[in-house]
PDB file of C-alpha atoms and ligand atoms in Angstrom:
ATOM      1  CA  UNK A   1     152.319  40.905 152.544  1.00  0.00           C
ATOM      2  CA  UNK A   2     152.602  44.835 151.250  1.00  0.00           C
ATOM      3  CA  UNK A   3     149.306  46.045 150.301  1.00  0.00           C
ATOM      4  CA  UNK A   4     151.241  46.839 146.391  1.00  0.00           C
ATOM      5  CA  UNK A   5     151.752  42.264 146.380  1.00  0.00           C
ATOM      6  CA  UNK A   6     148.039  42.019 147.558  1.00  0.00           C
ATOM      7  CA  UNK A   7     146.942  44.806 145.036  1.00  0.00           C
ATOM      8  CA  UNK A   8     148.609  42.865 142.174  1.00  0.00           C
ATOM      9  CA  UNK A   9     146.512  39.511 142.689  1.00  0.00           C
ATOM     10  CA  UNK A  10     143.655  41.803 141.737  1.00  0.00           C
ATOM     11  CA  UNK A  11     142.327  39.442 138.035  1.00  0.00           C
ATOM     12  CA  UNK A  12     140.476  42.849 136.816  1.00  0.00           C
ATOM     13  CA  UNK A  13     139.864  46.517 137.354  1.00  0.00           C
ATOM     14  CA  UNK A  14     137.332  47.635 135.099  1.00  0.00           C
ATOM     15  CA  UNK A  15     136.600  51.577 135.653  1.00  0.00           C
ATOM     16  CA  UNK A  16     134.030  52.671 133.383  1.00  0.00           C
ATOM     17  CA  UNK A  17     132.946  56.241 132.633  1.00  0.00           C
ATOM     18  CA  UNK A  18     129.737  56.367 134.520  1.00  0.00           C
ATOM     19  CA  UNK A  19     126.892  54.476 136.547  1.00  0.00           C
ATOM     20  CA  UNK A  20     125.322  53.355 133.769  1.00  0.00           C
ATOM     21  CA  UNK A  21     128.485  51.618 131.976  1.00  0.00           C
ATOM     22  CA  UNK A  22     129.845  50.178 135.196  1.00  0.00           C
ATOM     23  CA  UNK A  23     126.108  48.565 136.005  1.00  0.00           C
ATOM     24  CA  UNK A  24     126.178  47.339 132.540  1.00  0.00           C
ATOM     25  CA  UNK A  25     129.670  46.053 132.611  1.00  0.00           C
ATOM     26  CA  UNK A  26     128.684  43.800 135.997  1.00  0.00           C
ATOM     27  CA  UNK A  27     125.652  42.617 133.970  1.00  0.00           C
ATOM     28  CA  UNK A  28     127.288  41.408 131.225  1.00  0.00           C
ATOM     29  CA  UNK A  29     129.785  39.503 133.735  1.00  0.00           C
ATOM     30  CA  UNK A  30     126.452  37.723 135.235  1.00  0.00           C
ATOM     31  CA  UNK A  31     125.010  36.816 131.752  1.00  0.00           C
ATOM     32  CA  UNK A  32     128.353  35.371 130.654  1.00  0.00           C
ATOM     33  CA  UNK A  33     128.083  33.668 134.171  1.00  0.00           C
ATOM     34  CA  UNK A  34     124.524  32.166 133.033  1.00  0.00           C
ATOM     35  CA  UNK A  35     125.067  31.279 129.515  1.00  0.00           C
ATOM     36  CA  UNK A  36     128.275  29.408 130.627  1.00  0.00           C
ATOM     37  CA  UNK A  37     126.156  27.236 133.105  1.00  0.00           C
ATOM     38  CA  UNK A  38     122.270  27.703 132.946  1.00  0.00           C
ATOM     39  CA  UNK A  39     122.200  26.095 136.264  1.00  0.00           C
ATOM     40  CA  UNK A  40     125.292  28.281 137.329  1.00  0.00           C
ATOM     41  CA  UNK A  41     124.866  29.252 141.124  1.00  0.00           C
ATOM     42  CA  UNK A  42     124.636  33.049 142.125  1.00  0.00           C
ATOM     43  CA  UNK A  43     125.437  34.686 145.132  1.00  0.00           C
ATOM     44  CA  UNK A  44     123.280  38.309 144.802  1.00  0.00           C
ATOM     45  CA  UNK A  45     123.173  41.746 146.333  1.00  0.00           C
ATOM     46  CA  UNK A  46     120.427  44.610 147.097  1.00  0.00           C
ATOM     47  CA  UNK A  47     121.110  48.379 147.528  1.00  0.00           C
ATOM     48  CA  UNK A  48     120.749  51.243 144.795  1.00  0.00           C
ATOM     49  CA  UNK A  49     123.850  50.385 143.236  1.00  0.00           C
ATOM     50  CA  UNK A  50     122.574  47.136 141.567  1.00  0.00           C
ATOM     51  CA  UNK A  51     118.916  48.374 140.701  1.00  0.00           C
ATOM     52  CA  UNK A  52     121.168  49.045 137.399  1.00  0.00           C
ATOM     53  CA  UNK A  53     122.175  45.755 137.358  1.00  0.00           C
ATOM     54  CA  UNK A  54     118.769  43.835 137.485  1.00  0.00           C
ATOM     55  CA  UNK A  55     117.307  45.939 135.240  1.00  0.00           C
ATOM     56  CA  UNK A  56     120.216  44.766 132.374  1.00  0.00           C
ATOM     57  CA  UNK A  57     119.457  41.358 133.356  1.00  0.00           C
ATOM     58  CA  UNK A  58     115.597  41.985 133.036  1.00  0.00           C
ATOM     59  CA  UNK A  59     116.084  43.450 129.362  1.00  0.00           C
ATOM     60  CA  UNK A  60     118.349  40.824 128.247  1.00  0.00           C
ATOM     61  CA  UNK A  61     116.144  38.511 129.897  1.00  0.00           C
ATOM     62  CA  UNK A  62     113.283  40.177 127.588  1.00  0.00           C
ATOM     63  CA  UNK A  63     115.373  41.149 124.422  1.00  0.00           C
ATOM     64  CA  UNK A  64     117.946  38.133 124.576  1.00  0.00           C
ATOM     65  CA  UNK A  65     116.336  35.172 126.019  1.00  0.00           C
ATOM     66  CA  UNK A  66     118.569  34.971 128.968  1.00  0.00           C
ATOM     67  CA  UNK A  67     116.868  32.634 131.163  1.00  0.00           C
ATOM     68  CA  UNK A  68     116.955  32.152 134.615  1.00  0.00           C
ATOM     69  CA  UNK A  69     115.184  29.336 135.296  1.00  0.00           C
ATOM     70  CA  UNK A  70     117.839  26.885 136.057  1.00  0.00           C
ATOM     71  CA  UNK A  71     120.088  29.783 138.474  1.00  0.00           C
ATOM     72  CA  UNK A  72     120.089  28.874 141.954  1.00  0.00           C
ATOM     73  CA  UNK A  73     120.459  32.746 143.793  1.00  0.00           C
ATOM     74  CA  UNK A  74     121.537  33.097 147.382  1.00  0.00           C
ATOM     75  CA  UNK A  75     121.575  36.596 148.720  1.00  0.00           C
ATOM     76  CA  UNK A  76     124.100  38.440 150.784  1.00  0.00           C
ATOM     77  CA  UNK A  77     121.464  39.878 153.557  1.00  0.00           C
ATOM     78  CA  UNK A  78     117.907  40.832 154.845  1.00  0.00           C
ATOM     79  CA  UNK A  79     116.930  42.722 157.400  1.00  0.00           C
ATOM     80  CA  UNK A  80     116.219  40.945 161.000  1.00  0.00           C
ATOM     81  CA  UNK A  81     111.740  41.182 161.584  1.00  0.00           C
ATOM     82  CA  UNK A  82     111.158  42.248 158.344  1.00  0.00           C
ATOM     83  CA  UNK A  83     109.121  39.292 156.763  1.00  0.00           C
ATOM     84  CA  UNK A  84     109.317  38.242 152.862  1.00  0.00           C
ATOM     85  CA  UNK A  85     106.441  40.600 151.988  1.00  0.00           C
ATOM     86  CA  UNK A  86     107.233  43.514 153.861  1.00  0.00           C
ATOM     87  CA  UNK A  87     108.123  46.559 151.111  1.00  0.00           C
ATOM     88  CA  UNK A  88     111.422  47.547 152.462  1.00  0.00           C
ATOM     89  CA  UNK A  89     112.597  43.765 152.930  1.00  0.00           C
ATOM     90  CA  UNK A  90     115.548  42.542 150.546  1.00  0.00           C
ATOM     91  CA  UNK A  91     112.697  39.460 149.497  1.00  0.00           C
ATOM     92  CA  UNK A  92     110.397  41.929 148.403  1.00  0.00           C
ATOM     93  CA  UNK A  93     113.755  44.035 146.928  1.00  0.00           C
ATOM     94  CA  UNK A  94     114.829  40.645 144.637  1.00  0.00           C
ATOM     95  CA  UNK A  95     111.439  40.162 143.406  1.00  0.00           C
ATOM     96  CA  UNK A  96     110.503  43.632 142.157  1.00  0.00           C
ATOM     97  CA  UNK A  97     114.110  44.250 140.552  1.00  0.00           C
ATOM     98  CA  UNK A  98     115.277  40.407 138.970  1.00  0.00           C
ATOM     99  CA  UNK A  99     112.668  37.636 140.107  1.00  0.00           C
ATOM    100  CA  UNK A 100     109.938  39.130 138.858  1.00  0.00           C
ATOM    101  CA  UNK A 101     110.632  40.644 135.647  1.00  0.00           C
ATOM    102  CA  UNK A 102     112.675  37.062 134.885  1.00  0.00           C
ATOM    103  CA  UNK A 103     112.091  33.754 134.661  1.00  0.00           C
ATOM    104  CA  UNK A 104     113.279  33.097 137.882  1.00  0.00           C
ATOM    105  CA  UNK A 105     112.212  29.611 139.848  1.00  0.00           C
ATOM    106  CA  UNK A 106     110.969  30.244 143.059  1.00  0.00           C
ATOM    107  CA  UNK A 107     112.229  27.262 143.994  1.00  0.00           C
ATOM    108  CA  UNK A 108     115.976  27.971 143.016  1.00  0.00           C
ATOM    109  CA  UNK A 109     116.282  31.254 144.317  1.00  0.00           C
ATOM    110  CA  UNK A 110     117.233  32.217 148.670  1.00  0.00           C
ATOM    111  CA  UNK A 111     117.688  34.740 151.028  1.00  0.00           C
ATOM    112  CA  UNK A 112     117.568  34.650 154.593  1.00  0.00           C
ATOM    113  CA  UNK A 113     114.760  34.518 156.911  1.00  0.00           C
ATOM    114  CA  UNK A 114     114.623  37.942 158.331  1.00  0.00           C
ATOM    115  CA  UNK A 115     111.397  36.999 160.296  1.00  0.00           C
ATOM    116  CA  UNK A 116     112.836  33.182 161.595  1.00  0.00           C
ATOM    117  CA  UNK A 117     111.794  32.191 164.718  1.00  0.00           C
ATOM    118  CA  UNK A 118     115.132  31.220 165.528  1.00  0.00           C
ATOM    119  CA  UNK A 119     117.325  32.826 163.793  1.00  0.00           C
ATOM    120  CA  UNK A 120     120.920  31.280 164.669  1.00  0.00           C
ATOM    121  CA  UNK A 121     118.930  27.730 163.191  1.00  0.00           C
ATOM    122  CA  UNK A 122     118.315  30.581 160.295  1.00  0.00           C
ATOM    123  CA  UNK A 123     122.203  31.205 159.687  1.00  0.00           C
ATOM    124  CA  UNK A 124     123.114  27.603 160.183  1.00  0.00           C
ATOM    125  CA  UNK A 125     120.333  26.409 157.603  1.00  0.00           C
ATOM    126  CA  UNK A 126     121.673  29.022 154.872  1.00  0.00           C
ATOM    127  CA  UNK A 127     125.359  28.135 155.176  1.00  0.00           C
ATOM    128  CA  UNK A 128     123.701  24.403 154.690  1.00  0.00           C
ATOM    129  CA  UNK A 129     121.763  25.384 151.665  1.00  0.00           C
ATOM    130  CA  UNK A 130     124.511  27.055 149.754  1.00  0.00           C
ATOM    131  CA  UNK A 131     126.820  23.802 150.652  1.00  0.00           C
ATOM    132  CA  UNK A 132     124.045  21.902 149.321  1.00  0.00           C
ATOM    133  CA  UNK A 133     123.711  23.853 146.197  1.00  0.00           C
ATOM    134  CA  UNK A 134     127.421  23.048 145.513  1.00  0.00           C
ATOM    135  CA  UNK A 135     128.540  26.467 146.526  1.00  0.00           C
ATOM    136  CA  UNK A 136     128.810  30.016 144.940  1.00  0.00           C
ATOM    137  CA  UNK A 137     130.004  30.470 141.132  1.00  0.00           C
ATOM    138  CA  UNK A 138     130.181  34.287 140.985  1.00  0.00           C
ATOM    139  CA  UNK A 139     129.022  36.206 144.352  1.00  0.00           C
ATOM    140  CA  UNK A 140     128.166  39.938 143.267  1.00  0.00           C
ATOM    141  CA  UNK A 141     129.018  42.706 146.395  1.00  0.00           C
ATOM    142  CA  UNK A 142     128.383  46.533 146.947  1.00  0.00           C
ATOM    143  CA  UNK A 143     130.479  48.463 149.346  1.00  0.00           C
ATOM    144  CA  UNK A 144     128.641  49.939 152.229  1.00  0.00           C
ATOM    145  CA  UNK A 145     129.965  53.425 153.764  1.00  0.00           C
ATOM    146  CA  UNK A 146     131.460  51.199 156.626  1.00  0.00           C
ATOM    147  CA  UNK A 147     133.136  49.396 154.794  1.00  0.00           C
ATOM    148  CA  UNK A 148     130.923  46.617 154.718  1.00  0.00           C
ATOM    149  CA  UNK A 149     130.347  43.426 152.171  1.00  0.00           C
ATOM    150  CA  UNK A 150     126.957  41.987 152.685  1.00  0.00           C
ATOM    151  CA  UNK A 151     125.893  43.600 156.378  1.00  0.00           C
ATOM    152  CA  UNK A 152     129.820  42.513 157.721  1.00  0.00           C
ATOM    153  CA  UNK A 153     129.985  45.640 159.959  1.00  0.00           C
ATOM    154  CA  UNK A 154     133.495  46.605 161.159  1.00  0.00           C
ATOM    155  CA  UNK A 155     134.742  44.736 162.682  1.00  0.00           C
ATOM    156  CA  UNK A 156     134.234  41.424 160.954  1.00  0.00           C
ATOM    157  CA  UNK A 157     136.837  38.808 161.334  1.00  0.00           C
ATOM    158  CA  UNK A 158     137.668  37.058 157.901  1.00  0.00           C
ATOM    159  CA  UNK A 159     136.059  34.128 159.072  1.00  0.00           C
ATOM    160  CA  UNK A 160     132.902  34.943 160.250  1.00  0.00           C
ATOM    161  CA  UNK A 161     130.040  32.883 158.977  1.00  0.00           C
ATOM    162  CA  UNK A 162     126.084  33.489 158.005  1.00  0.00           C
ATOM    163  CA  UNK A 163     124.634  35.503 161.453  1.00  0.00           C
ATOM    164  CA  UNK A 164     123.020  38.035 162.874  1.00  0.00           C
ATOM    165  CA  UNK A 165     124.722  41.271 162.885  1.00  0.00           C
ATOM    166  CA  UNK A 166     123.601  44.837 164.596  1.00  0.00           C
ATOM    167  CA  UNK A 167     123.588  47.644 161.819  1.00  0.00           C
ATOM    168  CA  UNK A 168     126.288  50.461 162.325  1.00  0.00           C
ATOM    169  CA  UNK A 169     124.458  53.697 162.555  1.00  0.00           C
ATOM    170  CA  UNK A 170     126.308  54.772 159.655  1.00  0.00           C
ATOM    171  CA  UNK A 171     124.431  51.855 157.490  1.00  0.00           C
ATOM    172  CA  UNK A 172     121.510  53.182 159.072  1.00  0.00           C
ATOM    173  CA  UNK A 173     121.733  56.463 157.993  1.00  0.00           C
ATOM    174  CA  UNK A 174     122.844  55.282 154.333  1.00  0.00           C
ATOM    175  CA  UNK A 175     119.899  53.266 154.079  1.00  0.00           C
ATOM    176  CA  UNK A 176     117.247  55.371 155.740  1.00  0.00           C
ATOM    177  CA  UNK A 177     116.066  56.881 152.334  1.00  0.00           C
ATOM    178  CA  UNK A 178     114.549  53.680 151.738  1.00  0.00           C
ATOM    179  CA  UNK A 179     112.403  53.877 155.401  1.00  0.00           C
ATOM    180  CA  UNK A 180     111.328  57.420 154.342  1.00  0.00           C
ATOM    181  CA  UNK A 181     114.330  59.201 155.802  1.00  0.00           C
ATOM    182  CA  UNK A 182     114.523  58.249 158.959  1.00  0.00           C
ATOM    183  CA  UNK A 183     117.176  56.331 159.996  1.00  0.00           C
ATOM    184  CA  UNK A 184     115.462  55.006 163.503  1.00  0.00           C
ATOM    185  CA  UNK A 185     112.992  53.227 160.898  1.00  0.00           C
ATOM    186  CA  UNK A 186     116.002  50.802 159.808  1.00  0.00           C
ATOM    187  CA  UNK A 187     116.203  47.379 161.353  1.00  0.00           C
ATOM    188  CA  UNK A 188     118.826  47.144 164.351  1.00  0.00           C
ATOM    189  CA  UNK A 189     119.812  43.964 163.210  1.00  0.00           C
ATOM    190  CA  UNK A 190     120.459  41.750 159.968  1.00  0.00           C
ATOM    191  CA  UNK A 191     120.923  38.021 159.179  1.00  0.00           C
ATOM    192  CA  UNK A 192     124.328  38.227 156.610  1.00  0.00           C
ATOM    193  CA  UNK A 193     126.635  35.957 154.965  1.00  0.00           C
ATOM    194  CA  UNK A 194     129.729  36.365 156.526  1.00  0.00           C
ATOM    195  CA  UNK A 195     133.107  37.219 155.084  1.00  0.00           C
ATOM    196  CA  UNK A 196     134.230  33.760 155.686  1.00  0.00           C
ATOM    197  CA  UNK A 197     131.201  32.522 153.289  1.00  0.00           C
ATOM    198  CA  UNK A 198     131.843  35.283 150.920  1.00  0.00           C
ATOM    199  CA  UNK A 199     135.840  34.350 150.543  1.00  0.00           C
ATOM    200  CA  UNK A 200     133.989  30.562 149.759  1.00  0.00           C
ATOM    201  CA  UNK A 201     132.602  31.942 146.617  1.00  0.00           C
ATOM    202  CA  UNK A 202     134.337  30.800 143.374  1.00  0.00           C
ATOM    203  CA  UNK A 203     134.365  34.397 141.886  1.00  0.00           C
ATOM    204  CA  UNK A 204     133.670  37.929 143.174  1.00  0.00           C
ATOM    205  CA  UNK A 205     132.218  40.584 141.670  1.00  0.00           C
ATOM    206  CA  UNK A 206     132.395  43.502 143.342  1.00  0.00           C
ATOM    207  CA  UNK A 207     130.983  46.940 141.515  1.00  0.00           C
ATOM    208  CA  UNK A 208     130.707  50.528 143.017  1.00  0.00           C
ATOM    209  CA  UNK A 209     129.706  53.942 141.200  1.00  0.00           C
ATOM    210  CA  UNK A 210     129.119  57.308 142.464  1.00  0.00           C
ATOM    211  CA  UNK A 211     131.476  59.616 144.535  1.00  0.00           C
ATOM    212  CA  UNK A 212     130.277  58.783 148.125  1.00  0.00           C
ATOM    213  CA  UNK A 213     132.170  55.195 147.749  1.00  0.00           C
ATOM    214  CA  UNK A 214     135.334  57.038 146.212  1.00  0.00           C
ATOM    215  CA  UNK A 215     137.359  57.067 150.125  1.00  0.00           C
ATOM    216  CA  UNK A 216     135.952  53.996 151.304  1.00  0.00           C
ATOM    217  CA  UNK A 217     136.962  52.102 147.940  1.00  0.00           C
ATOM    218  CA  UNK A 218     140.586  53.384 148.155  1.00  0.00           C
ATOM    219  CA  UNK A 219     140.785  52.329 151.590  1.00  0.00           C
ATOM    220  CA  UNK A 220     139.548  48.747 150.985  1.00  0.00           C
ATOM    221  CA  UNK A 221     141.466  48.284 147.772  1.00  0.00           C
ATOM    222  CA  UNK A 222     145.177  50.123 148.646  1.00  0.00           C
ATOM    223  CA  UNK A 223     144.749  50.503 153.119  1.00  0.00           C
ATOM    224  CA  UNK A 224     145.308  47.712 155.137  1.00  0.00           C
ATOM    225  CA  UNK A 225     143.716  44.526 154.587  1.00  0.00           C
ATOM    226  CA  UNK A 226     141.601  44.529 157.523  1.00  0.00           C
ATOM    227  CA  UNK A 227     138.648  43.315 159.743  1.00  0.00           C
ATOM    228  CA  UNK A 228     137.809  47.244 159.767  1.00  0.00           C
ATOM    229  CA  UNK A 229     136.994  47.409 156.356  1.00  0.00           C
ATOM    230  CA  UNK A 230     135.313  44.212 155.509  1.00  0.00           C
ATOM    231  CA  UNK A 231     135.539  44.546 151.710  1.00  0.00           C
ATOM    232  CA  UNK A 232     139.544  44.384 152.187  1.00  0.00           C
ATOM    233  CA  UNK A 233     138.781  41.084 152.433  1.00  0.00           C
ATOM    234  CA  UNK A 234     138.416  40.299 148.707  1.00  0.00           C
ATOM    235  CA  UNK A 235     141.987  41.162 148.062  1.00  0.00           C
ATOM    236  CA  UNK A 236     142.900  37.566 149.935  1.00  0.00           C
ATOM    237  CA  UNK A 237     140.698  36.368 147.091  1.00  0.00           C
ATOM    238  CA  UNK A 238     142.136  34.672 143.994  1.00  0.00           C
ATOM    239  CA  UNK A 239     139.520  35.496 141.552  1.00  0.00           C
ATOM    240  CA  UNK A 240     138.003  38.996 141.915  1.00  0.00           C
ATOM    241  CA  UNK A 241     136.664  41.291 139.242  1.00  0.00           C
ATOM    242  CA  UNK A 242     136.178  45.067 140.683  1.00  0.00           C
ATOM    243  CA  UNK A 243     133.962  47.507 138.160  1.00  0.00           C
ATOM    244  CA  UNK A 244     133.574  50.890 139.110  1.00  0.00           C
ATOM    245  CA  UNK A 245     132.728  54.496 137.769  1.00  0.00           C
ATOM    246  CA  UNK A 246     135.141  56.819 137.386  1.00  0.00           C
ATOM    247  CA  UNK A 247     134.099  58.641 140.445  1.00  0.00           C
ATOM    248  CA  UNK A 248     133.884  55.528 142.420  1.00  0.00           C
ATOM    249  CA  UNK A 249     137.518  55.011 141.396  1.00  0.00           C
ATOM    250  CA  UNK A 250     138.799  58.770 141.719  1.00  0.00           C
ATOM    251  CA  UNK A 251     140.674  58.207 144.937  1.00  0.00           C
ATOM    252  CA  UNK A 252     142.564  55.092 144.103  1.00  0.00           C
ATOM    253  CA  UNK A 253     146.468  56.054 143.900  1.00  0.00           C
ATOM    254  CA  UNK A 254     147.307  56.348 139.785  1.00  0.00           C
ATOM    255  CA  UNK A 255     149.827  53.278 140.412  1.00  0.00           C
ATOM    256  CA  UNK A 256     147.480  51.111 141.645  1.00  0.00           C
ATOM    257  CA  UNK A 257     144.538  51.967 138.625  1.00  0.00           C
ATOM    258  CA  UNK A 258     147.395  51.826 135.597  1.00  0.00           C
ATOM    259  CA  UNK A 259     148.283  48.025 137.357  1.00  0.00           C
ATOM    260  CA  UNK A 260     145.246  47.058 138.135  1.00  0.00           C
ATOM    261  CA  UNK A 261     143.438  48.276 135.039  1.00  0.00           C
ATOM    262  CA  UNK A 262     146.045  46.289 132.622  1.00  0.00           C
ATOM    263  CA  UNK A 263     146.162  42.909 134.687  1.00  0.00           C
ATOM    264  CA  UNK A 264     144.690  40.297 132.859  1.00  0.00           C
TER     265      UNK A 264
HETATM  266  C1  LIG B   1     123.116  44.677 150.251  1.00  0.00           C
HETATM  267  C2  LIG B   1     124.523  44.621 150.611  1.00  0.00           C
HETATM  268  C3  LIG B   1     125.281  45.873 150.944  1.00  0.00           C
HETATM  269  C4  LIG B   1     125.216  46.920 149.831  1.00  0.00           C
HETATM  270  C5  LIG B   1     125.957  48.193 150.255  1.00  0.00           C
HETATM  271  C6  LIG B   1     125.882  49.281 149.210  1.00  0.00           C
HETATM  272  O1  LIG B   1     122.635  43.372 149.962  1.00  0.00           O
HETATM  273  O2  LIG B   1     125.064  43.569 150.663  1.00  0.00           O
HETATM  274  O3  LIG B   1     126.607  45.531 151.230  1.00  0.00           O
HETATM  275  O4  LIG B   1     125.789  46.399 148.667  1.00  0.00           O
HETATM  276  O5  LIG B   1     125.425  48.671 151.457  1.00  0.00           O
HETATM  277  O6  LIG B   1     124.556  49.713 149.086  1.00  0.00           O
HETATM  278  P1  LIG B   1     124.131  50.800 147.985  1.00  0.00           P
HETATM  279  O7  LIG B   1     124.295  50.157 146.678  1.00  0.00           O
HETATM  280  O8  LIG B   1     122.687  51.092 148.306  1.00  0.00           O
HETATM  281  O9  LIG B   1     125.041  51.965 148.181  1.00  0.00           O
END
């Protein structure tokens, strides 16, 4: 399959002018989501990127009556040894940006054990729970400077499954500001849904702004589709909605945007 076939399967490209349009773009995606099914199950991401995000959701939880209560969440990650109440654990992440500030049931909403005593019976218990909960309706995704989707460090084979994956330093290093600085602080190791789970997902949302994700971007959306890049992976996916910023998007080919941008 040429990467232009694979490019053309693509349901939406939505580049918006900056951060704060693309963020609120993906929002509105997630509250459409909701208020189609108030039980509707989410698959969620952390990371600077969707701060924006959550804190849409938290206004038009406040200003619209979006509830919450009936979403079942499953996150993409957390970081191996860090337990739920640590400060720089994804738990502690979800609950100051969307649980909190929503009416979210504690009940409905998961991530992965990062402190598990066993953590492959972890992996295999989370891939059991989002079975359970009938599966993912819209799964929302970042793009880490590897590459990645969720912590699926390059390589990740399409396949791969909820597990414990070692951090690329380069992951470290992008998320040391949130350790103080120092990338040694950052967890060796994560518990992540796999790209196999992922590609299970009914819908995927996948949303990047800001310059630093312009090469990787182009190389997930127009290279080869690839175990090197995880997020590549989404183009075998029949139901994928990218929003980006305009600086996210500046090094996608012109072809590929003018496409892209009028399919659907
Ligand atoms: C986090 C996750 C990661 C991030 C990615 C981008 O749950 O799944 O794939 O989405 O690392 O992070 P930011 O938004 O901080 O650049």
């Amino acid at each position: 399959m040429t990467s232009s076939s694979l490019s053309s399967r693509f349901g939406r490209l939505l580049i918006l002018p900056d951060p704060d349009a693309a963020t609120a773009a993906a929002a509105r995606l997630i509250a459409q989501t909701i208020r189609n099914d108030a039980r509707a199950v989410l698959g969620l991401a952390t990371g600077r990127t969707m701060e924006g995000v959550y804190a849409r959701l938290a206004a038009m939880h406040r200003d619209e009556a979006l509830s919450f209560s009936g979403v079942t969440t499953f996150n993409l990650d957390e970081y191996v040894g860090l337990s739920a109440s640590d400060p720089n654990s994804y738990h502690h992440y979800m609950r100051t940006h969307l649980f909190d500030p929503v009416d979210a049931d504690p009940a409905r909403v998961h991530l992965p054990d990062g402190a598990a005593a066993d953590p492959g019976a972890e992996c295999a218990a989370y891939e059991r729970a989002i079975r359970a909960a009938g599966g993912i309706a819209l799964q929302l995704l970042g793009i880490g400077d590897t590459g990645h989707i969720g912590f699926n460090e390059p390589p990740s084979a399409f396949d791969t499954r909820t597990r414990v994956v070692e951090l690329d330093e380069a992951t470290r290093r992008q998320n040391a500001p949130m350790f103080g600085g120092d990338p040694e602080a950052v967890p060796r190791e994560a518990i992540t849904m796999g790209v196999g789970t992922i590609l299970e997902s009914k819908r995927l949302l996948l949303l990047a702004t800001g310059p630093a994700k312009a090469a990787i971007l182009a190389a997930a959306l127009e290279g080869p589709v690839t175990p090197e890049v995880s997020a590549s992976a989404i183009r075998l996916h029949p139901d994928v909605t990218v929003v980006l910023d305009t600086d996210a998007a500046a090094a996608l080919s012109p072809a590929f945007k003018a496409r892209a941008t009028v399919a659907d």
